Amino acid sequence: MDGYEQGCGAGGQPSERRTGIAALSPPYQVAAALVLALLAVATCVHLAMVFLHVAPANTVSKRHGAAVDEWVYPEFEQNWKLFAPNPLQQNIAVEARAKLRTADGKVRHTGWHGLSAQDGAAIDGNLLPSHTQQNQLRRAWDYYASTHDTRNRPNGMRGELSEEYLRRIVVLRIGRDEPAEDMLHVQVRSVTTNVQPPSWSGEKLDSKPVIRQLPWWTVTSQDMEVRDR
Amino acid sequence: MNRFDRPAAVLSRGIGKVTSAALGPYQTAFIRIGFSATWLFFLLRELPNRHELYGPDGPWSWDLAHRLISDNEAFTALMWSDGRFWFECVYGLAIVSSALLMLGWRTRAMSVLFMVGALSVLNRSVFVGDGGDNVIHLMAMYLVLTRCGQVWSLDARRAARAARARGERFPEPDAVPGEAPAAAPVPAVRDRIGPVLWWVLGLALSVSTLLGVLTWGWALIFWTIWLAHGVWWLLGRNAPDSQLRTLFDVVANLLHNSALLVIMVEACLIYATAGWYKIQGSRWQDGTAAYYPLHLDYFSPWPALSQLLSANGTAVLLITYGTVIVQVAFPFTLFNRRVKNVLLAAMIFEHAMIAVLLGLPFFSLAMIVADAVFLPTGFLRRVGGWAARARGGLLARTRDVPGQRSGSGSGRGSGSDGVYGPDGSDEVHGPDDEGAEERSPQRGFTPRA
């Protein structure tokens, strides 16, 4: 194997200089071989773990799920179900309203603020949409919806985090439109509308929006920091 | 040397190859530049929004992140303090390290800082990320293990200059990896910046270890990297021809080649997963899937264009089926150079379309860069040549510096393959070794790349 790299290079000098493992004396060769074996095993194990992580639940991943998770989380987590198995076929618009304390001490109700609509408007004609426009609210709602049951009860710590997160986003966004007054309570709802199937498909879907309204949440003084930053 | 060699000979030749060279120097340099540039553009794009997305008082507050990260133990330096100043420091470090990694300045050290910056920012607020962030997150870690500054880097240029100063007309391809952390073995030119950088990083590492902000796993990783680079530098200076130095070189090559393999498989996994899950979806089966994302408010920056593109049922069907076919087929086409290149072009085109149509520029750019690891060396060198010429033209227009060119680069291939070499001398890899790979596409795994 020596001189292989140089020897077959077109026009390269026919050097007899050994490179790589061949250039080493036996004890060092053993060390190099050990490293090679170790790295080969590590590479295979890593690729197998990542494969089992992205593959559908199967015989092996069900049996060794804990080991796979241990290996993959938190740094090698990945999800490549891009628009799959089906692309999202609904526009989920998040809207919010607030109760504010006015200067004379009264409580004022705001109307519904179309927060997703604001995002959509900001994305229109935008070559470089920001994560604040495209991901923040959209994914916060997904996160909330996936960590709460239909009666809006959180499924543990992550559910509670998602609630506080969504509330702070709402306080920040409504606070931009209503910067003067203290915010006491906020309420969030989602308005889900089917994307109508293409005209040529002959399918028709219900075009009536489905509304999911969450209970009123109390705004804490910590939440207000996000607006007063 | 034909395919009928005995398996043992094939194996031993393979071992010789993966231990003696860091394969795919142009591919790894390209993805180094590509991922760091993507991340740099992203950080600059979000500069005005950085507090809202990643800052201590943003919606995903330091306290919320702290509760989540105490649970999942992800690495992020932004959790070490909830101060405003610390946040600015880390964000600044992420910007500077990605710019320097892109240029290939002290590539090894910068790749580690790049990873620290990327993981810190991305893990800080996982719920604002998307697929593009996921790609950057993974590749930032894999890049640390690659010798990604062999070409198209300031390191390579410095190494080539040092070799010239020593009187070597052409640097030996295997002797100048051009990306030693502290210094390439160049006794002729004393390198001061490298050791200083090494000590500064060692100090920073000591402080973070003493403060107990690193988990033991990360501490072990960072200390190993730091020590290995120190030993490598010492060996290069005091015993450049020793067996131990060669062993280090062999291990570095093995790490590089393993990481390159992982990067390639990762790219395949992305496409395979995306494709195989799509096959199961009814909309991908009935040929209307491509219609829907174009009608989502969050992914239609150009509604009129989206309407126009999705107006024709047959066109949507072709795009829908074409996407699935390309994604599912891609990993298998790697076994045929020509088909692979056609598919690569198709996928790069599709991602360029996605960048504009769905408003996902950073995701698309990251995916295009991931694809680029499979581009042929000849093509990449040509791209490098264009870039060098464009740069030379720009420089000539902006400032006139006659007599600055050393002229020693003449007669070496095109003489302008390197992005950074106005004197055409930054080429660390001679045309010989790469050319040989280009002409024998059935060997090894770089040729196909």
XYZ file of C-alpha atoms in Angstrom:
678
model
C 0.000 0.000 0.000
C 2.967 2.255 0.348
C 3.422 4.911 -2.231
C -0.060 4.247 -3.474
C -1.193 7.803 -3.159
C 1.809 9.244 -4.887
C 2.437 6.370 -7.235
C -0.799 6.597 -9.113
C -1.026 10.335 -9.252
C -0.708 11.364 -12.843
C 2.566 13.160 -13.168
C 3.322 12.808 -9.491
C 6.863 11.983 -8.540
C 7.241 8.233 -8.108
C 8.066 8.726 -4.479
C 8.782 5.736 -2.305
C 7.996 7.783 0.755
C 5.577 5.860 2.911
C 2.531 7.648 4.214
C -0.258 6.908 6.633
C -0.150 3.765 8.652
C 2.598 2.292 6.476
C 4.986 4.995 7.601
C 4.762 3.820 11.195
C 6.865 1.286 13.028
C 5.072 -1.797 14.420
C 4.199 -0.500 17.919
C 2.774 2.700 16.472
C 1.005 0.691 13.808
C -0.780 -1.226 16.538
C -1.838 2.049 18.145
C -3.068 3.370 14.795
C -4.947 0.123 14.127
C -6.614 0.368 17.528
C -7.712 3.940 16.829
C -8.981 2.852 13.439
C -10.991 0.008 14.934
C -12.368 2.244 17.658
C -13.385 4.961 15.229
C -14.925 2.450 12.847
C -17.053 1.043 15.653
C -17.958 4.506 16.966
C -18.959 5.683 13.489
C -21.120 2.630 12.888
C -22.785 2.891 16.295
C -23.457 6.597 15.821
C -24.952 6.107 12.373
C -27.070 3.196 13.610
C -28.360 5.263 16.523
C -29.219 8.224 14.308
C -30.881 5.895 11.818
C -33.025 4.309 14.521
C -33.884 7.791 15.767
C -35.182 9.021 12.401
C -36.741 5.731 11.259
C -40.332 4.854 12.173
C -40.758 2.917 15.411
C -39.692 -0.622 14.612
C -38.716 -3.888 16.253
C -35.212 -2.792 17.125
C -35.946 0.788 18.098
C -38.802 -0.344 20.335
C -36.527 -2.786 22.122
C -33.613 -0.373 22.476
C -35.522 2.905 22.560
C -33.959 4.013 25.833
C -30.412 3.480 24.554
C -31.183 5.318 21.312
C -32.673 8.264 23.187
C -29.741 8.331 25.571
C -27.349 8.566 22.641
C -29.261 10.983 20.460
C -30.619 13.508 22.977
C -30.032 16.355 23.348
C -27.405 17.192 20.742
C -28.158 14.776 17.879
C -31.922 15.161 17.897
C -33.321 15.619 14.407
C -36.575 15.513 12.537
C -36.722 15.308 8.770
C -40.427 14.661 8.253
C -40.464 17.746 6.060
C -44.029 18.289 4.870
C -44.522 14.577 5.539
C -46.328 12.234 5.659
C -48.758 14.958 4.548
C -48.168 18.678 4.269
C -50.175 20.796 6.658
C -53.515 21.516 4.991
C -54.830 24.103 7.411
C -54.021 27.666 8.190
C -53.862 27.970 11.950
C -54.227 31.599 12.920
C -53.475 32.549 16.503
C -55.339 35.546 17.850
C -55.270 37.170 21.271
C -56.975 39.879 23.279
C -56.284 41.518 26.617
C -57.795 43.267 29.577
C -55.911 46.456 30.296
C -55.907 48.802 33.249
C -56.494 52.317 31.975
C -55.019 55.462 33.493
C -58.194 56.202 35.422
C -58.171 52.748 36.989
C -60.845 51.151 34.834
C -60.517 47.865 32.966
C -60.566 48.004 29.196
C -61.075 45.016 26.889
C -59.185 45.022 23.625
C -60.477 43.421 20.467
C -58.889 40.286 18.978
C -55.409 40.945 17.656
C -54.636 38.782 14.632
C -51.088 37.868 15.595
C -50.591 35.239 12.885
C -52.087 37.647 10.378
C -49.416 40.159 11.407
C -46.800 37.460 10.802
C -48.273 36.647 7.420
C -48.239 40.303 6.412
C -44.618 40.606 7.520
C -43.653 37.543 5.468
C -45.401 38.766 2.309
C -42.848 39.948 -0.223
C -40.042 39.182 2.218
C -36.946 37.481 0.816
C -35.513 36.909 4.295
C -38.313 36.201 6.781
C -37.155 36.353 10.382
C -37.642 33.533 12.858
C -39.685 36.046 14.857
C -42.144 36.206 11.961
C -42.122 32.658 10.674
C -41.362 30.392 13.624
C -41.873 32.046 16.986
C -45.650 32.149 17.301
C -46.330 29.290 14.900
C -44.111 26.872 16.759
C -45.147 28.193 20.180
C -48.747 27.311 19.317
C -47.702 23.856 18.049
C -45.767 23.370 21.256
C -48.765 24.390 23.353
C -51.168 22.219 21.385
C -48.903 19.183 21.599
C -48.403 19.479 25.363
C -52.032 20.069 26.349
C -55.147 17.955 26.132
C -58.361 19.230 24.599
C -59.426 20.641 27.969
C -56.207 22.688 28.057
C -54.564 20.743 30.851
C -50.764 20.606 30.588
C -49.047 17.237 30.344
C -46.419 18.099 32.928
C -43.443 20.425 33.053
C -43.190 21.015 29.305
C -46.847 21.847 29.101
C -46.467 24.459 31.820
C -43.454 25.945 30.069
C -45.360 26.184 26.794
C -48.208 28.046 28.504
C -45.880 30.629 30.021
C -44.033 30.961 26.708
C -47.194 31.547 24.707
C -48.431 34.046 27.275
C -45.196 36.034 27.101
C -45.327 36.115 23.284
C -48.880 37.420 23.473
C -47.944 40.062 26.060
C -45.055 41.175 23.845
C -47.149 41.339 20.692
C -50.232 43.004 22.139
C -47.928 45.294 24.113
C -46.591 46.647 20.847
C -50.057 47.786 19.828
C -51.102 48.899 23.317
C -47.927 50.128 24.973
C -49.403 52.568 27.454
C -51.531 50.507 29.783
C -50.904 47.744 32.282
C -51.933 44.324 31.036
C -53.984 42.309 33.509
C -55.212 39.290 31.601
C -54.806 37.815 28.158
C -56.773 35.264 26.212
C -55.642 33.253 23.210
C -57.626 31.460 20.549
C -56.741 29.605 17.398
C -58.784 29.886 14.240
C -58.183 26.903 11.998
C -59.268 27.087 8.384
C -58.879 24.297 5.844
C -56.855 25.065 2.768
C -59.340 24.345 0.015
C -58.169 21.451 -2.182
C -57.132 22.476 -5.688
C -59.935 23.166 -8.105
C -59.044 20.259 -10.380
C -59.280 17.665 -7.615
C -63.060 17.967 -7.294
C -62.765 17.711 -3.513
C -64.608 20.162 -1.328
C -63.822 20.762 2.300
C -65.745 22.586 4.969
C -64.605 26.190 4.804
C -65.971 27.119 8.215
C -63.160 27.950 10.625
C -62.781 25.909 13.791
C -62.111 28.020 16.844
C -60.318 26.842 19.943
C -60.481 29.357 22.726
C -58.226 29.106 25.766
C -59.193 30.401 29.196
C -58.170 33.858 30.362
C -54.664 33.902 31.770
C -53.420 36.291 34.421
C -50.420 38.320 33.360
C -47.655 38.278 35.976
C -45.186 41.057 36.646
C -42.470 38.818 35.161
C -44.455 38.542 31.964
C -44.558 42.305 31.731
C -40.737 42.401 31.596
C -40.898 41.072 28.086
C -42.835 44.142 27.016
C -40.818 46.629 29.019
C -37.448 45.271 27.887
C -4.851 -2.256 -8.838
C -8.020 -3.451 -10.468
C -11.264 -4.564 -9.012
C -10.287 -8.219 -9.070
C -7.708 -7.718 -6.350
C -7.945 -10.017 -3.433
C -10.120 -8.633 -0.620
C -7.127 -8.459 1.707
C -5.242 -6.240 -0.721
C -8.298 -4.060 -1.210
C -8.697 -3.733 2.544
C -5.069 -2.868 3.119
C -5.140 -0.328 0.333
C -8.277 1.169 1.829
C -6.631 1.407 5.221
C -3.602 3.024 3.630
C -5.833 5.552 1.996
C -7.920 6.571 5.014
C -4.865 6.823 7.242
C -2.617 8.767 4.887
C -4.922 11.538 3.709
C -7.857 13.621 4.816
C -10.112 12.854 1.871
C -12.286 15.325 0.020
C -10.270 18.466 0.845
C -12.357 20.617 -1.499
C -15.667 19.192 -0.368
C -14.897 19.713 3.298
C -13.550 23.202 2.649
C -16.708 24.012 0.706
C -19.039 22.881 3.464
C -16.902 24.696 6.029
C -17.337 27.922 4.084
C -20.972 27.158 3.311
C -22.202 26.318 6.805
C -20.258 29.106 8.489
C -21.507 31.607 5.906
C -25.105 30.422 6.306
C -24.850 30.761 10.067
C -23.139 34.128 9.782
C -25.863 35.480 7.475
C -28.489 34.148 9.831
C -26.919 35.788 12.891
C -26.611 39.077 11.028
C -30.186 38.819 9.754
C -31.474 38.300 13.285
C -29.194 40.920 14.820
C -32.093 43.338 15.399
C -34.223 40.480 16.803
C -31.541 38.749 18.817
C -32.943 39.776 22.212
C -36.433 38.672 21.311
C -35.249 35.292 20.052
C -32.375 34.389 22.356
C -32.012 37.124 24.963
C -32.576 36.675 28.713
C -35.781 38.772 28.687
C -37.308 37.467 25.481
C -40.564 35.496 25.404
C -38.581 32.292 25.910
C -36.986 33.814 28.989
C -33.764 32.724 30.610
C -35.845 31.196 33.376
C -37.990 29.124 30.985
C -34.918 27.951 29.086
C -33.241 27.116 32.365
C -36.115 24.878 33.406
C -36.119 23.051 30.084
C -32.339 22.691 29.862
C -32.033 21.441 33.444
C -34.194 18.628 32.160
C -32.567 17.860 28.788
C -28.991 18.995 29.555
C -28.321 20.548 26.168
C -25.112 22.552 25.815
C -25.444 26.317 25.760
C -23.086 28.939 27.133
C -26.038 31.329 27.274
C -27.246 29.499 30.365
C -24.052 30.304 32.275
C -25.362 33.751 33.153
C -28.624 35.619 32.699
C -26.820 38.930 32.211
C -27.337 41.158 29.205
C -23.595 41.640 28.729
C -22.877 37.913 28.683
C -25.580 37.438 26.077
C -23.986 40.052 23.835
C -20.580 38.410 24.304
C -21.804 34.979 23.255
C -23.758 36.332 20.292
C -20.689 38.319 19.279
C -18.478 35.262 19.638
C -20.856 33.316 17.401
C -20.616 36.015 14.715
C -16.844 36.422 14.879
C -16.089 32.705 15.000
C -18.296 31.957 12.006
C -16.661 34.744 9.995
C -13.183 33.476 10.847
C -14.096 29.860 10.186
C -15.422 30.920 6.812
C -12.072 32.541 6.029
C -10.195 29.577 7.420
C -8.219 31.570 9.958
C -6.931 29.160 12.642
C -9.486 26.726 11.325
C -9.185 24.136 14.087
C -9.683 26.591 16.931
C -12.420 28.459 15.059
C -14.327 25.271 14.311
C -14.558 24.604 18.039
C -15.640 28.180 18.784
C -18.100 27.978 15.902
C -19.643 24.895 17.466
C -19.779 26.581 20.875
C -21.469 29.628 19.346
C -23.929 27.670 17.228
C -24.943 25.245 19.972
C -25.216 28.061 22.513
C -27.591 30.089 20.384
C -29.598 27.185 18.940
C -30.024 25.248 22.174
C -30.957 28.426 24.015
C -34.285 28.695 22.179
C -35.155 25.425 20.501
C -38.724 26.468 19.819
C -37.860 29.170 17.313
C -35.795 26.860 15.142
C -36.588 24.944 11.977
C -34.929 22.328 9.787
C -32.174 24.724 8.769
C -31.180 25.311 12.385
C -31.189 21.553 12.896
C -28.754 21.036 10.003
C -26.408 23.760 11.273
C -26.543 22.322 14.789
C -25.449 18.878 13.620
C -22.860 20.021 11.109
C -21.245 22.429 13.594
C -20.374 19.396 15.702
C -19.204 17.221 12.829
C -17.033 19.995 11.352
C -14.903 20.061 14.499
C -13.648 16.601 13.603
C -12.762 17.400 10.004
C -9.579 18.945 8.607
C -11.694 21.413 6.737
C -9.037 24.063 6.145
C -6.771 22.156 3.780
C -7.681 24.395 0.863
C -9.415 27.724 0.380
C -8.323 28.990 3.767
C -5.980 31.564 5.244
C -4.311 28.658 7.048
C -3.543 26.947 3.760
C -2.130 30.154 2.365
C 0.051 30.644 5.411
C 1.264 27.063 5.254
C 2.102 27.426 1.569
C 4.027 30.628 2.228
C 5.916 28.984 5.044
C 6.782 26.099 2.777
C 8.062 28.532 0.173
C 10.088 30.312 2.813
C 11.711 26.988 3.613
C 12.637 26.692 -0.005
C 10.176 24.015 -1.008
C 8.855 24.825 -4.403
C 5.711 22.771 -4.001
C 4.483 21.883 -0.583
C 4.063 18.167 -0.199
C 0.386 17.404 -0.129
C 0.549 15.151 2.881
C 2.990 17.189 4.881
C 1.004 20.375 4.996
C -2.469 19.856 6.281
C -2.554 23.612 6.622
C -4.778 23.597 9.610
C -2.761 22.829 12.645
C -4.380 24.637 15.539
C -1.461 26.537 16.815
C 0.938 26.295 13.951
C 1.741 24.172 10.986
C 5.262 22.843 11.337
C 6.999 25.886 10.007
C 10.308 26.525 11.703
C 11.194 29.110 9.089
C 8.467 31.525 10.134
C 7.773 31.756 13.825
C 4.114 31.770 14.555
C 3.159 33.777 17.607
C -0.597 34.092 17.192
C -1.215 30.353 17.343
C 0.338 29.757 20.772
C -1.279 32.908 22.143
C -4.666 31.729 20.916
C -4.018 28.334 22.467
C -3.179 29.848 25.854
C -6.146 32.202 25.785
C -8.526 29.366 24.975
C -6.890 27.259 27.677
C -7.471 30.035 30.168
C -11.111 30.364 29.130
C -11.517 26.616 29.427
C -9.899 26.603 32.881
C -12.216 29.327 34.099
C -15.332 27.596 32.799
C -14.177 24.309 34.313
C -13.447 25.909 37.691
C -16.796 27.682 37.687
C -18.402 24.307 37.111
C -20.532 25.451 34.194
C -19.445 22.581 31.952
C -20.844 19.092 32.317
C -18.072 16.545 32.749
C -18.694 15.186 29.267
C -18.185 18.533 27.573
C -15.234 19.345 29.826
C -13.605 16.088 28.737
C -14.224 16.857 25.067
C -12.851 20.418 25.234
C -9.810 19.503 27.317
C -8.978 16.610 24.991
C -9.144 18.885 21.960
C -7.060 21.554 23.689
C -4.376 19.157 24.886
C -4.180 17.321 21.576
C -3.556 20.571 19.733
C -0.847 21.563 22.192
C 0.925 18.240 21.779
C 0.519 18.448 18.002
C 2.172 21.860 17.984
C 5.054 20.698 20.198
C 5.648 17.665 18.011
C 5.555 19.773 14.885
C 8.176 22.073 16.303
C 10.501 19.658 18.037
C 10.025 16.340 16.298
C 8.361 16.843 12.939
C 9.650 13.546 11.600
C 8.954 11.474 14.684
C 6.742 8.430 14.734
C 4.456 10.008 17.306
C 3.887 12.990 15.041
C 2.994 10.668 12.182
C 0.650 8.770 14.480
C -1.089 12.040 15.336
C -1.411 12.741 11.654
C -2.898 9.298 11.051
C -5.415 9.765 13.863
C -6.370 13.216 12.544
C -6.917 11.721 9.088
C -9.025 8.929 10.536
C -11.145 11.377 12.509
C -11.583 13.541 9.443
C -12.561 10.634 7.238
C -14.999 9.235 9.799
C -16.620 12.634 10.224
C -16.824 13.088 6.463
C -18.551 9.724 6.172
C -20.985 10.711 8.930
C -21.725 14.013 7.187
C -22.427 12.183 3.931
C -24.648 9.600 5.577
C -26.418 12.350 7.507
C -27.252 14.092 4.217
C -28.574 10.793 2.869
C -30.626 10.226 6.019
C -32.227 13.633 5.637
C -33.368 12.832 2.117
C -34.264 9.228 2.824
C -36.375 10.186 5.832
C -38.038 13.090 4.075
C -38.793 10.883 1.066
C -39.899 7.729 2.814
C -42.316 9.493 5.142
C -43.766 11.337 2.164
C -44.543 8.086 0.362
C -46.889 7.225 3.207
C -48.882 10.434 2.817
C -52.125 10.432 0.849
C -51.431 13.882 -0.621
C -48.049 12.839 -1.926
C -49.757 9.808 -3.439
C -52.600 11.687 -5.122
C -50.150 14.236 -6.500
C -51.500 17.364 -4.846
C -49.032 17.710 -1.945
C -46.944 20.475 -3.513
C -50.097 22.576 -3.778
C -50.655 22.880 -0.021
C -47.494 24.517 1.377
C -47.889 27.185 -1.295
C -51.257 28.034 0.272
C -50.120 28.275 3.873
C -49.949 31.842 5.138
C -46.645 31.170 6.880
C -44.975 29.785 3.745
C -46.215 31.970 0.932
C -44.269 35.206 0.721
C -45.308 35.586 -2.911
C -48.991 34.586 -2.996
C -49.501 35.543 -6.631
C -46.527 33.441 -7.691
C -47.725 30.561 -5.519
C -51.184 30.739 -7.126
C -49.654 30.769 -10.569
C -47.422 27.787 -9.893
C -50.160 25.714 -8.326
C -52.756 26.541 -10.990
C -51.869 23.620 -13.231
C -52.781 20.194 -11.876
C -50.337 18.285 -14.037
C -47.463 20.563 -13.098
C -48.241 20.118 -9.402
C -48.373 16.360 -9.893
C -44.976 16.386 -11.595
C -43.418 18.498 -8.852
C -44.996 16.322 -6.157
C -43.875 13.019 -7.651
C -40.538 14.446 -8.722
C -39.772 15.557 -5.175
C -40.515 12.127 -3.740
C -38.602 10.305 -6.461
C -35.528 12.477 -6.065
C -35.512 12.258 -2.274
C -36.031 8.528 -2.115
C -33.584 7.807 -4.921
C -30.777 10.075 -3.859
C -28.838 7.774 -1.504
C -28.819 5.007 -4.124
C -27.608 7.234 -6.929
C -24.340 7.728 -5.067
C -23.250 4.484 -6.653
C -23.348 6.066 -10.078
C -21.380 9.223 -10.552
C -23.344 10.625 -13.468
C -26.826 9.986 -12.120
C -25.711 11.346 -8.771
C -24.585 14.610 -10.328
C -27.851 15.025 -12.224
C -29.830 14.457 -9.045
C -27.611 16.856 -7.125
C -28.322 19.560 -9.656
C -32.051 18.823 -9.392
C -32.002 19.018 -5.611
C -29.952 22.183 -5.500
C -32.412 23.731 -7.943
C -35.390 22.605 -5.884
C -33.893 24.054 -2.715
C -33.199 27.333 -4.457
C -36.895 27.408 -5.421
C -37.938 26.566 -1.861
C -35.768 29.412 -0.569
C -37.816 31.952 -2.478
C -41.260 30.352 -2.852
C -41.678 29.103 0.708
C -39.636 31.878 2.273
C -37.065 29.514 3.768
C -33.725 30.981 2.651
C -31.556 29.777 5.522
C -32.973 26.278 5.546
C -32.473 26.025 1.793
C -28.958 27.390 1.945
C -28.023 24.882 4.651
C -29.445 22.041 2.566
C -27.631 23.183 -0.561
C -24.383 23.236 1.388
C -25.090 19.745 2.731
C -25.658 18.593 -0.861
C -22.359 20.142 -1.864
C -20.414 17.516 0.037
C -21.223 15.244 -2.922
C -20.124 17.649 -5.646
C -17.245 16.489 -7.860
C -13.783 17.821 -7.081
C -13.284 19.111 -10.610
C -16.421 21.197 -10.407
C -15.496 22.597 -6.999
C -12.040 23.565 -8.236
C -13.611 25.364 -11.148
C -15.915 27.230 -8.761
C -12.846 28.092 -6.710
C -11.176 29.402 -9.845
C -14.142 31.632 -10.669
C -14.217 32.923 -7.132
C -10.501 33.696 -7.230
C -10.824 35.450 -10.547
C -13.833 37.448 -9.371
C -11.892 38.406 -6.266
C -8.787 39.268 -8.270
C -10.886 41.446 -10.561
C -12.469 43.201 -7.625
C -9.140 43.801 -5.962
C -7.580 45.095 -9.161
C -10.417 47.549 -9.496
C -10.356 48.768 -5.906
C -6.665 49.082 -5.334
C -3.651 49.025 -7.560
C -0.690 47.239 -6.079
C 1.907 46.621 -8.753
C 4.859 44.492 -7.879
C 3.078 42.748 -5.042
C 2.717 39.476 -6.796
C 5.377 36.941 -6.138
C 4.956 35.290 -9.483
C 5.874 31.923 -8.097
C 2.459 30.489 -8.780
C 2.967 30.328 -12.509
C 2.916 26.988 -14.154
C 0.801 25.335 -11.503
C -2.475 24.361 -13.038
C -4.698 27.347 -13.500
C -2.774 29.153 -10.797
C -5.919 30.707 -9.471
C -7.787 27.850 -7.898
C -7.614 29.154 -4.405
C -10.056 31.749 -3.241
C -7.486 33.498 -1.158
C -4.404 33.346 -3.295
C -3.860 36.358 -5.465
C -0.409 35.012 -6.048
C -1.812 31.640 -6.976
C 0.233 29.942 -4.331
C -2.308 28.943 -1.789
C -2.852 25.580 -3.340
C -1.802 23.074 -0.805
C -2.962 20.128 -2.768
C -1.125 19.734 -5.984
C -3.141 19.133 -9.112
C -1.651 15.644 -9.313
C -3.378 13.894 -6.479
C -6.785 15.362 -7.140
C -6.548 14.866 -10.851
C -5.867 11.204 -10.324
C -9.007 10.877 -8.283
C -11.072 12.637 -10.881
C -10.112 10.229 -13.587
C -10.874 7.037 -11.753
C -14.369 7.459 -10.469
C -14.861 3.908 -9.281
C -12.315 4.038 -6.495
C -12.845 4.984 -2.904
C -15.494 7.362 -1.774
C -14.089 10.781 -2.566
C -14.170 10.390 -6.315
C -17.883 10.163 -6.260
C -17.866 13.330 -4.284
